[in-house]
Amino acid sequence: MKRTALCVLALPALLALSPVSAKTLVYCSEGSPENFYPGINTTGTSFDAGVQIYNTPVAFERGGTKVIPALAEKWTISPDGTVYTFSLRKGVKFHANKNFKPSRDFNADDFIFSIDRQWNKEDPYFKVTSSNHSYFDDMGMPKLLKSVEKVDEYTVKIVLNAPEAPFLANMAMPHNGVQSKEYAIAMLKAGTPEKIDQEPLGTGPFMLVQYQKDALIRYKAFPQYWAGKAKIDNLIFAITPDASVRWAKLQKGECHVMPYPNPADLAAIRKDPDVKVLEQPGLNIGYLAYNTTKKPFDDVRVRKAVNMAIDKKAIVDAVYLGTGVPATNPIPPTLWSYNKSVKDDAFNPAEAKKLLAAAGLANGFTTDLWAMPVQRPYNPNAKRIAELMQADLAKVGIKAEIKSFEWGEYRKRMQAGEHQMGMLGWTGDNGDPDNFLNTLLGCTSAKSNGSNVAKFCYQPFEDLIQKAKVTSNQAERATLYEKAQVIFKEQAPWFTIAHAVAIKPVRKEVIDFKISPFGTHEFYGVDMTK
């Protein structure tokens, strides 16, 4: 096996850095975070790096979707669903570093600052690191928020312009991680505002000690954490993009938890007596998005033709190897409101050719086909899938050129709409269909260089998902979302590939690691036997 620079992170060397009695957990992560500012991130890789450091106002219970108190210990909601009053926890400490020592505990100013820098364009931090607050914008937060008011040091009142059914769950999502306003002011005065995102301080269970891009992230447990010090003392992210190398490290005990194993390695992984394999249905979707604003994909007949030209079952069988199920709808079957009555487009190259002819493309056409450079929870091997798609499309006269870029660049370019066809996917972040149907397919997200990379904005679909947003009755919301899925299939902005099973190989010395339904890897609450 090819040796890499990461071999310096062998477990004995890591343990030597700490007292003998200290517990060090090594997580073989799949990539480097884009940054440590939660407000501009949408990828699991960046969320994983940040959730160790930051807390959100409310949180999801470990391994579940139930909303529980976090920095807000309680809250009230007005009868009309437009006023949320959060009572904040007292005595919550912030981390410190060489640049800054906090003089006060967390309070309402920090909560409001963390919203303001995503919402208020006049805020001096609005453009620091990036002004593309994808998540905040994709969910329509700028228009939804009427006011965010400080009632007193430990009470914040948020007034909405309309009721928003998923709002409380949205406040538990990683992009709402709370940063220190006092730290922000100090760094602004020092002329280095970017340091709050590069050398982050939060209230979370772990403090950042060191970050070396493409090599490692080193954290240590925060002794004054409000919910009690973490059970492990040191947390290391050993950044290891190659799934086979991650598995080799897990076998040797050089890491304890690994994400996204190669499906081909699973049989061997399951046989290892020192490893347990945790798995559960994933709240995810992998897809090929058509840029509906670019020819020829502005024609629904062309999109339908491509859908029918690709052999989905063959792709899922060949690439997911039993770790995924073919996808029909844009939301996973594990999510409420999934429409079981929707039928998938049949694999039918002859019919695809007829549709292309009807669209004036009897001789086919040339297009790009973007494939992600990294493994994702929803797609174990985008390059291989692209090759299989390319071969299928050639049979109906479509010549597809496969393209890829570095992961951060890939996402940025797709959000800007540079592609004709491109693969991406999504893992749900709050257990609500709105997080898929609105964030990935809504008009606001299409127009803001957000996560709607199909640039799909179709009013009959939009009307349904926006009505569902302001409806409090879940059965009524489910009916609206079921109708939206019918329209999605008719309009075909995506070729839906698969829903992957979430699989996490973990060494047996790891105690109580839980798979998150949202795909994030959180290590507070995890212990080790040695």
XYZ file of C-alpha atoms in Angstrom:
530
model
C 0.000 0.000 0.000
C 1.228 3.457 -0.871
C 2.471 5.257 2.224
C 1.309 8.816 2.793
C 2.418 11.790 4.841
C -0.350 10.963 7.274
C 1.654 8.011 8.574
C 3.147 10.477 11.059
C -0.207 10.371 12.798
C 0.258 6.796 14.013
C -1.562 6.265 17.303
C 1.512 5.758 19.527
C 2.881 9.122 18.421
C -0.447 10.801 19.128
C -0.665 9.277 22.577
C 2.852 10.429 23.352
C 1.621 13.990 23.042
C -0.700 13.550 26.047
C -0.458 12.250 29.594
C -0.464 8.446 29.676
C -3.900 8.383 31.323
C -5.466 10.653 28.679
C -7.981 9.185 26.265
C -7.289 10.096 22.630
C -9.800 9.272 19.923
C -8.664 9.463 16.303
C -11.280 9.980 13.603
C -10.116 9.305 10.039
C -12.017 12.099 8.311
C -12.435 12.130 4.538
C -11.364 15.685 3.774
C -10.381 19.140 4.965
C -13.041 21.603 6.134
C -13.557 24.634 3.931
C -13.290 26.850 7.018
C -14.443 27.076 10.642
C -17.300 29.530 10.116
C -20.546 27.541 10.378
C -22.677 30.228 8.704
C -21.310 29.618 5.207
C -20.972 25.849 5.190
C -23.250 23.224 3.667
C -20.959 20.172 3.513
C -20.718 17.429 6.107
C -16.919 17.703 6.075
C -17.048 21.303 7.302
C -19.957 20.649 9.678
C -17.980 17.811 11.301
C -15.061 20.144 11.987
C -17.274 22.870 13.461
C -19.817 20.983 15.578
C -17.072 19.972 18.005
C -16.367 23.678 18.686
C -19.750 25.405 18.591
C -23.140 25.031 20.222
C -26.443 26.022 18.631
C -29.388 27.674 20.449
C -31.258 24.343 20.459
C -29.907 20.925 19.457
C -30.944 17.495 18.215
C -30.705 14.660 20.704
C -27.715 12.396 20.085
C -28.528 9.985 17.268
C -32.041 11.388 16.762
C -34.167 14.195 15.359
C -35.889 15.409 18.555
C -35.148 19.073 19.354
C -33.757 19.567 22.876
C -32.388 22.561 24.844
C -28.792 23.686 24.266
C -27.645 27.313 24.679
C -31.337 28.120 25.110
C -32.593 26.146 28.102
C -36.254 26.801 27.244
C -38.430 28.668 24.756
C -41.995 29.742 24.093
C -43.851 30.061 20.782
C -46.758 32.469 20.283
C -50.158 30.957 19.343
C -49.867 32.300 15.771
C -46.412 30.709 15.351
C -44.570 33.963 14.597
C -42.880 34.865 17.913
C -40.168 32.675 19.472
C -38.784 33.722 22.861
C -35.592 31.960 23.925
C -34.446 31.875 27.564
C -30.671 31.445 27.476
C -28.520 29.309 29.738
C -26.432 31.197 32.303
C -22.827 30.466 33.224
C -21.797 29.194 29.775
C -18.069 29.744 29.166
C -16.314 30.483 25.878
C -12.985 28.941 24.900
C -9.821 31.093 24.947
C -6.693 31.153 22.764
C -3.421 33.061 22.439
C -5.211 36.019 20.808
C -8.147 36.377 23.142
C -9.347 35.648 26.681
C -13.087 36.198 27.192
C -14.085 38.599 29.974
C -17.693 37.397 30.203
C -19.943 34.375 29.757
C -22.157 33.683 26.743
C -25.209 35.938 26.551
C -27.872 37.334 24.201
C -25.323 39.499 22.331
C -23.550 36.393 21.023
C -26.775 34.720 19.896
C -27.825 37.881 18.021
C -24.348 38.461 16.532
C -24.346 34.950 15.065
C -27.642 35.657 13.273
C -26.748 39.235 12.318
C -23.548 38.343 10.483
C -25.623 36.113 8.187
C -28.590 38.488 7.846
C -27.524 42.131 8.169
C -25.446 43.306 5.190
C -24.277 46.305 7.233
C -22.749 44.070 9.906
C -18.929 44.402 9.703
C -18.695 40.601 9.715
C -21.232 39.983 6.932
C -18.512 39.632 4.276
C -15.682 38.277 6.441
C -14.592 34.856 5.089
C -17.554 34.901 2.641
C -20.833 36.719 2.076
C -22.440 33.584 0.572
C -24.535 32.423 3.519
C -25.973 29.567 1.481
C -28.016 27.830 4.138
C -29.441 30.974 5.689
C -30.388 32.321 2.248
C -31.622 29.020 0.753
C -34.135 28.629 3.560
C -35.507 32.109 2.947
C -34.360 33.419 6.322
C -33.674 37.010 5.166
C -37.355 37.437 4.267
C -38.686 35.271 7.088
C -37.056 37.225 9.932
C -38.860 40.401 10.957
C -36.757 41.179 14.024
C -34.250 39.641 16.430
C -34.462 41.504 19.736
C -32.496 41.425 22.962
C -35.081 41.464 25.755
C -32.388 41.235 28.426
C -28.924 39.632 28.873
C -30.418 36.126 28.768
C -33.574 36.482 26.675
C -33.877 36.817 22.891
C -37.132 37.344 21.002
C -37.307 36.411 17.319
C -40.313 37.671 15.361
C -41.124 36.081 11.990
C -43.024 37.663 9.115
C -45.041 34.433 8.762
C -45.334 31.129 10.618
C -42.568 28.666 9.700
C -43.221 25.037 10.656
C -39.554 23.874 10.642
C -38.143 27.010 12.317
C -37.218 25.498 15.691
C -35.504 22.516 14.029
C -33.683 24.962 11.741
C -32.205 26.669 14.824
C -30.546 23.356 15.751
C -28.673 23.130 12.443
C -24.883 23.648 12.365
C -25.001 26.954 10.454
C -26.516 28.494 13.604
C -23.403 27.726 15.676
C -22.903 30.614 18.114
C -19.695 32.642 18.022
C -18.381 35.179 20.546
C -19.297 38.779 19.789
C -16.617 39.940 22.237
C -13.960 37.976 20.286
C -15.307 39.403 17.009
C -15.034 42.994 18.289
C -11.494 42.394 19.557
C -10.326 40.901 16.242
C -11.980 43.699 14.261
C -10.085 46.277 16.368
C -6.859 44.324 15.808
C -7.424 44.442 12.043
C -7.702 40.635 11.810
C -11.466 39.906 11.729
C -10.910 36.654 9.788
C -9.276 35.100 12.873
C -12.636 34.348 14.477
C -13.224 31.861 11.626
C -9.618 30.665 11.213
C -8.852 30.316 14.933
C -12.371 29.678 16.230
C -13.607 29.975 19.797
C -16.971 28.542 20.735
C -18.832 27.243 23.769
C -18.722 23.617 22.551
C -17.230 20.485 24.125
C -13.884 20.660 22.279
C -11.357 23.453 21.706
C -9.326 23.717 18.505
C -5.606 23.239 19.180
C -4.146 22.873 15.676
C -5.279 22.665 12.055
C -3.023 21.575 9.218
C -4.897 21.482 5.896
C -5.059 18.024 4.306
C -3.293 16.500 7.335
C -4.978 16.878 10.705
C -7.240 18.777 13.077
C -6.354 18.509 16.767
C -8.875 19.282 19.502
C -8.831 18.933 23.274
C -11.752 18.631 25.667
C -12.962 21.960 27.089
C -12.733 21.530 30.901
C -15.408 24.178 31.611
C -17.980 22.859 29.132
C -21.450 23.725 30.458
C -22.824 20.189 30.017
C -19.761 18.570 31.663
C -16.291 17.781 30.327
C -16.156 15.285 27.445
C -15.251 11.683 28.336
C -12.343 11.710 25.876
C -9.465 14.122 26.464
C -8.108 14.535 22.947
C -9.837 14.330 19.580
C -7.801 14.061 16.383
C -9.172 14.270 12.846
C -6.599 12.429 10.699
C -7.546 13.724 7.254
C -7.459 10.673 4.966
C -9.253 11.099 1.621
C -8.680 7.521 0.398
C -11.252 5.052 1.802
C -8.831 2.103 1.523
C -6.211 3.996 3.545
C -8.873 4.856 6.162
C -9.708 1.170 6.458
C -5.998 0.212 6.754
C -5.605 2.750 9.575
C -8.704 1.462 11.368
C -7.357 -2.106 11.196
C -4.045 -1.030 12.735
C -5.691 1.025 15.477
C -4.287 4.241 13.998
C -7.831 5.559 13.967
C -10.931 4.506 15.881
C -13.834 5.706 13.720
C -13.981 5.998 9.927
C -16.666 7.348 7.590
C -17.656 6.238 4.093
C -16.017 2.827 3.662
C -15.600 1.456 0.151
C -18.561 -0.880 -0.421
C -16.049 -3.409 -1.802
C -14.213 -3.435 1.582
C -17.315 -4.116 3.677
C -17.078 -7.920 3.687
C -13.556 -7.723 5.114
C -14.511 -4.982 7.569
C -17.398 -7.066 8.937
C -15.030 -9.994 9.570
C -12.518 -7.994 11.632
C -12.925 -9.029 15.309
C -11.665 -5.632 16.527
C -14.249 -3.640 14.559
C -18.010 -3.226 14.859
C -20.027 -1.946 11.916
C -22.847 0.454 12.830
C -25.484 1.026 10.173
C -28.918 2.566 9.686
C -31.012 3.880 6.765
C -29.598 7.193 5.596
C -31.557 10.449 5.458
C -29.973 11.256 2.104
C -30.226 11.441 -1.692
C -27.582 11.271 -4.417
C -28.586 12.824 -7.742
C -27.552 14.140 -11.136
C -28.848 17.708 -11.515
C -29.723 19.167 -14.902
C -29.096 22.895 -15.217
C -32.650 23.777 -16.271
C -31.574 27.268 -17.398
C -29.125 25.953 -20.027
C -29.896 24.366 -23.363
C -30.858 21.663 -24.018
C -31.852 21.003 -20.391
C -34.375 23.842 -20.405
C -36.593 21.343 -22.288
C -38.320 18.815 -20.028
C -38.340 16.269 -22.873
C -34.546 16.252 -22.896
C -34.392 15.825 -19.126
C -36.871 12.940 -19.314
C -34.900 11.385 -22.181
C -31.682 11.395 -20.149
C -33.550 9.895 -17.197
C -34.750 7.043 -19.416
C -31.350 6.519 -21.082
C -29.495 5.711 -17.834
C -29.686 2.230 -16.293
C -30.149 3.191 -12.639
C -30.374 -0.348 -11.248
C -27.105 -1.336 -12.941
C -25.377 1.728 -11.449
C -26.655 1.110 -7.919
C -25.756 -2.594 -8.123
C -22.261 -1.900 -9.464
C -21.266 1.035 -7.276
C -23.247 0.850 -4.014
C -22.858 -2.963 -3.698
C -25.839 -3.427 -1.408
C -25.309 -0.188 0.546
C -27.887 1.860 -1.379
C -31.386 1.663 -2.838
C -32.431 3.211 -6.175
C -34.056 6.616 -5.617
C -37.380 7.671 -7.130
C -38.232 10.835 -5.175
C -36.063 13.777 -4.075
C -36.590 12.846 -0.409
C -35.611 9.540 1.236
C -38.222 6.863 2.113
C -37.324 7.287 5.809
C -38.695 10.853 5.823
C -42.357 11.579 6.572
C -44.432 12.670 3.530
C -42.498 10.348 1.162
C -44.867 9.633 -1.749
C -44.885 5.868 -2.354
C -47.271 6.165 -5.311
C -44.783 8.039 -7.538
C -43.336 5.772 -10.232
C -39.759 6.106 -11.395
C -38.860 6.785 -15.023
C -38.296 3.415 -16.698
C -34.942 2.522 -18.232
C -35.982 2.699 -21.886
C -33.334 3.855 -24.419
C -35.763 3.478 -27.355
C -38.264 5.850 -25.723
C -35.393 8.201 -24.819
C -34.444 8.447 -28.508
C -38.070 9.282 -29.413
C -38.149 12.095 -26.848
C -34.839 13.487 -28.131
C -36.206 13.441 -31.689
C -39.368 15.238 -30.538
C -37.123 17.887 -28.955
C -35.290 18.360 -32.248
C -32.236 16.385 -31.160
C -32.588 13.196 -33.191
C -28.815 13.092 -33.661
C -28.161 13.605 -29.961
C -26.003 16.388 -28.481
C -22.812 17.091 -26.543
C -22.829 17.955 -22.847
C -20.619 18.025 -19.780
C -21.122 15.617 -16.876
C -19.629 16.780 -13.581
C -18.512 14.175 -11.038
C -17.522 14.892 -7.428
C -13.852 14.314 -6.560
C -14.659 12.911 -3.101
C -16.739 10.183 -1.493
C -19.916 11.461 0.100
C -22.490 9.807 2.385
C -24.876 9.603 -0.584
C -22.356 8.581 -3.271
C -19.396 6.213 -2.748
C -17.794 6.772 -6.182
C -19.081 9.601 -8.391
C -16.347 9.112 -11.009
C -17.352 5.481 -11.575
C -21.033 6.446 -11.756
C -20.165 9.139 -14.310
C -18.375 6.564 -16.485
C -21.404 4.245 -16.410
C -23.737 7.153 -17.227
C -21.428 8.249 -20.045
C -21.594 4.777 -21.617
C -25.415 4.645 -21.355
C -25.832 8.129 -22.838
C -23.563 7.325 -25.785
C -26.040 4.613 -26.804
C -28.731 7.255 -27.442
C -26.385 9.694 -29.192
C -25.476 11.893 -26.227
C -21.756 12.561 -25.907
C -20.934 13.432 -22.276
C -17.544 14.822 -21.202
C -16.736 14.041 -17.559
C -15.390 16.998 -15.554
C -14.281 17.445 -11.958
C -12.586 19.984 -9.687
C -11.258 20.195 -6.135
C -14.231 19.722 -3.778
C -14.657 23.314 -2.588
C -14.214 24.621 -6.125
C -16.603 21.986 -7.472
C -19.402 23.084 -5.124
C -18.802 26.788 -5.779
C -18.874 26.356 -9.550
C -21.994 24.193 -9.467
C -23.792 26.683 -7.236
C -22.843 29.365 -9.770
C -24.447 27.216 -12.498
C -21.383 26.605 -14.684
C -22.391 22.987 -15.410
C -24.917 21.454 -17.770
C -25.209 18.212 -15.807
C -23.593 17.594 -12.429
C -23.693 15.140 -9.568
C -24.324 16.198 -6.011
C -26.415 15.003 -3.115
C -27.731 15.867 0.287
C -28.060 14.541 3.790
C -30.988 16.051 5.686
C -30.101 18.455 8.478
C -33.316 18.768 10.448
C -35.661 15.832 9.742
C -38.096 18.031 7.782
C -39.031 17.644 4.068
C -38.593 21.412 3.680
C -34.846 20.845 4.118
C -34.826 18.875 0.851
C -37.665 20.257 -1.258
C -37.194 23.954 -0.491
C -33.428 24.116 0.124
C -32.560 22.032 -2.952
C -35.430 22.828 -5.345
C -37.003 26.121 -4.243
C -36.890 29.352 -6.229
C -34.979 31.362 -3.593
C -32.182 28.799 -3.585
C -32.133 28.742 -7.410
C -31.603 32.487 -7.680
C -29.018 32.956 -4.916
C -26.150 30.698 -6.041
C -27.421 28.387 -3.343
C -27.927 24.639 -3.091
C -30.487 24.446 -5.921
C -27.884 23.545 -8.541
C -30.590 22.530 -11.053
C -31.617 26.225 -11.013
C -35.149 24.775 -10.945
C -37.827 27.383 -10.282
C -41.278 26.087 -11.242
C -44.233 27.963 -9.820
C -46.715 25.073 -9.307
C -44.015 23.241 -7.304
C -42.975 26.423 -5.485
C -46.564 27.211 -4.443
C -46.930 23.795 -2.767
C -43.671 23.872 -0.819
C -44.191 27.471 0.335
C -47.724 26.683 1.513
C -46.354 23.678 3.425
C -43.861 25.954 5.188
C -46.584 28.040 6.831
C -48.947 25.147 7.633
C -48.681 23.850 11.189
C -50.691 20.627 10.761
C -48.266 17.859 9.769
C -50.874 15.761 7.919
C -51.768 18.776 5.763
C -48.090 19.497 5.157
C -47.533 15.866 4.144
C -50.291 16.085 1.519
C -48.716 19.214 0.026
C -45.280 17.594 -0.096
C -46.712 14.439 -1.697
C -48.191 16.581 -4.494
C -44.865 18.400 -4.883
C -43.087 15.070 -5.426
C -45.488 14.261 -8.300
C -44.605 17.579 -9.977
C -40.899 16.970 -9.363
C -41.099 13.674 -11.228
C -43.047 15.234 -14.113
C -40.554 18.107 -14.482
C -37.435 15.959 -13.902
C -34.876 18.567 -12.747
C -32.776 15.632 -11.473
C -31.954 12.061 -12.290
C -32.400 10.601 -8.791
C -29.633 8.032 -8.230
C -29.815 6.423 -4.792
C -30.404 6.646 -1.069
C -27.344 5.249 0.724
C -27.287 3.297 3.967
C -25.220 5.102 6.624
C -22.379 2.737 7.577
C -19.746 3.490 10.233
C -16.962 1.038 11.070
C -15.830 1.698 14.662
C -13.140 -0.024 16.715
C -14.454 -2.017 19.665
C -12.644 0.135 22.239
C -14.996 3.002 21.291
C -18.027 3.276 23.587
C -21.387 4.837 22.683
C -20.619 6.408 19.318
C -23.967 7.148 17.666
C -24.754 7.552 13.980
C -26.424 10.900 13.378
C -29.403 10.800 10.993
C -27.971 14.044 9.572
C -24.614 12.510 8.681
C -22.507 14.617 11.072
C -19.899 12.986 13.302
C -20.083 14.262 16.875
C -17.822 12.985 19.638
C -19.276 14.506 22.796
C -20.694 11.626 24.833
C -18.305 9.090 23.272
C -15.946 7.175 25.584
C -13.116 4.658 25.160
C -12.124 1.582 27.139
C -8.432 2.481 26.936
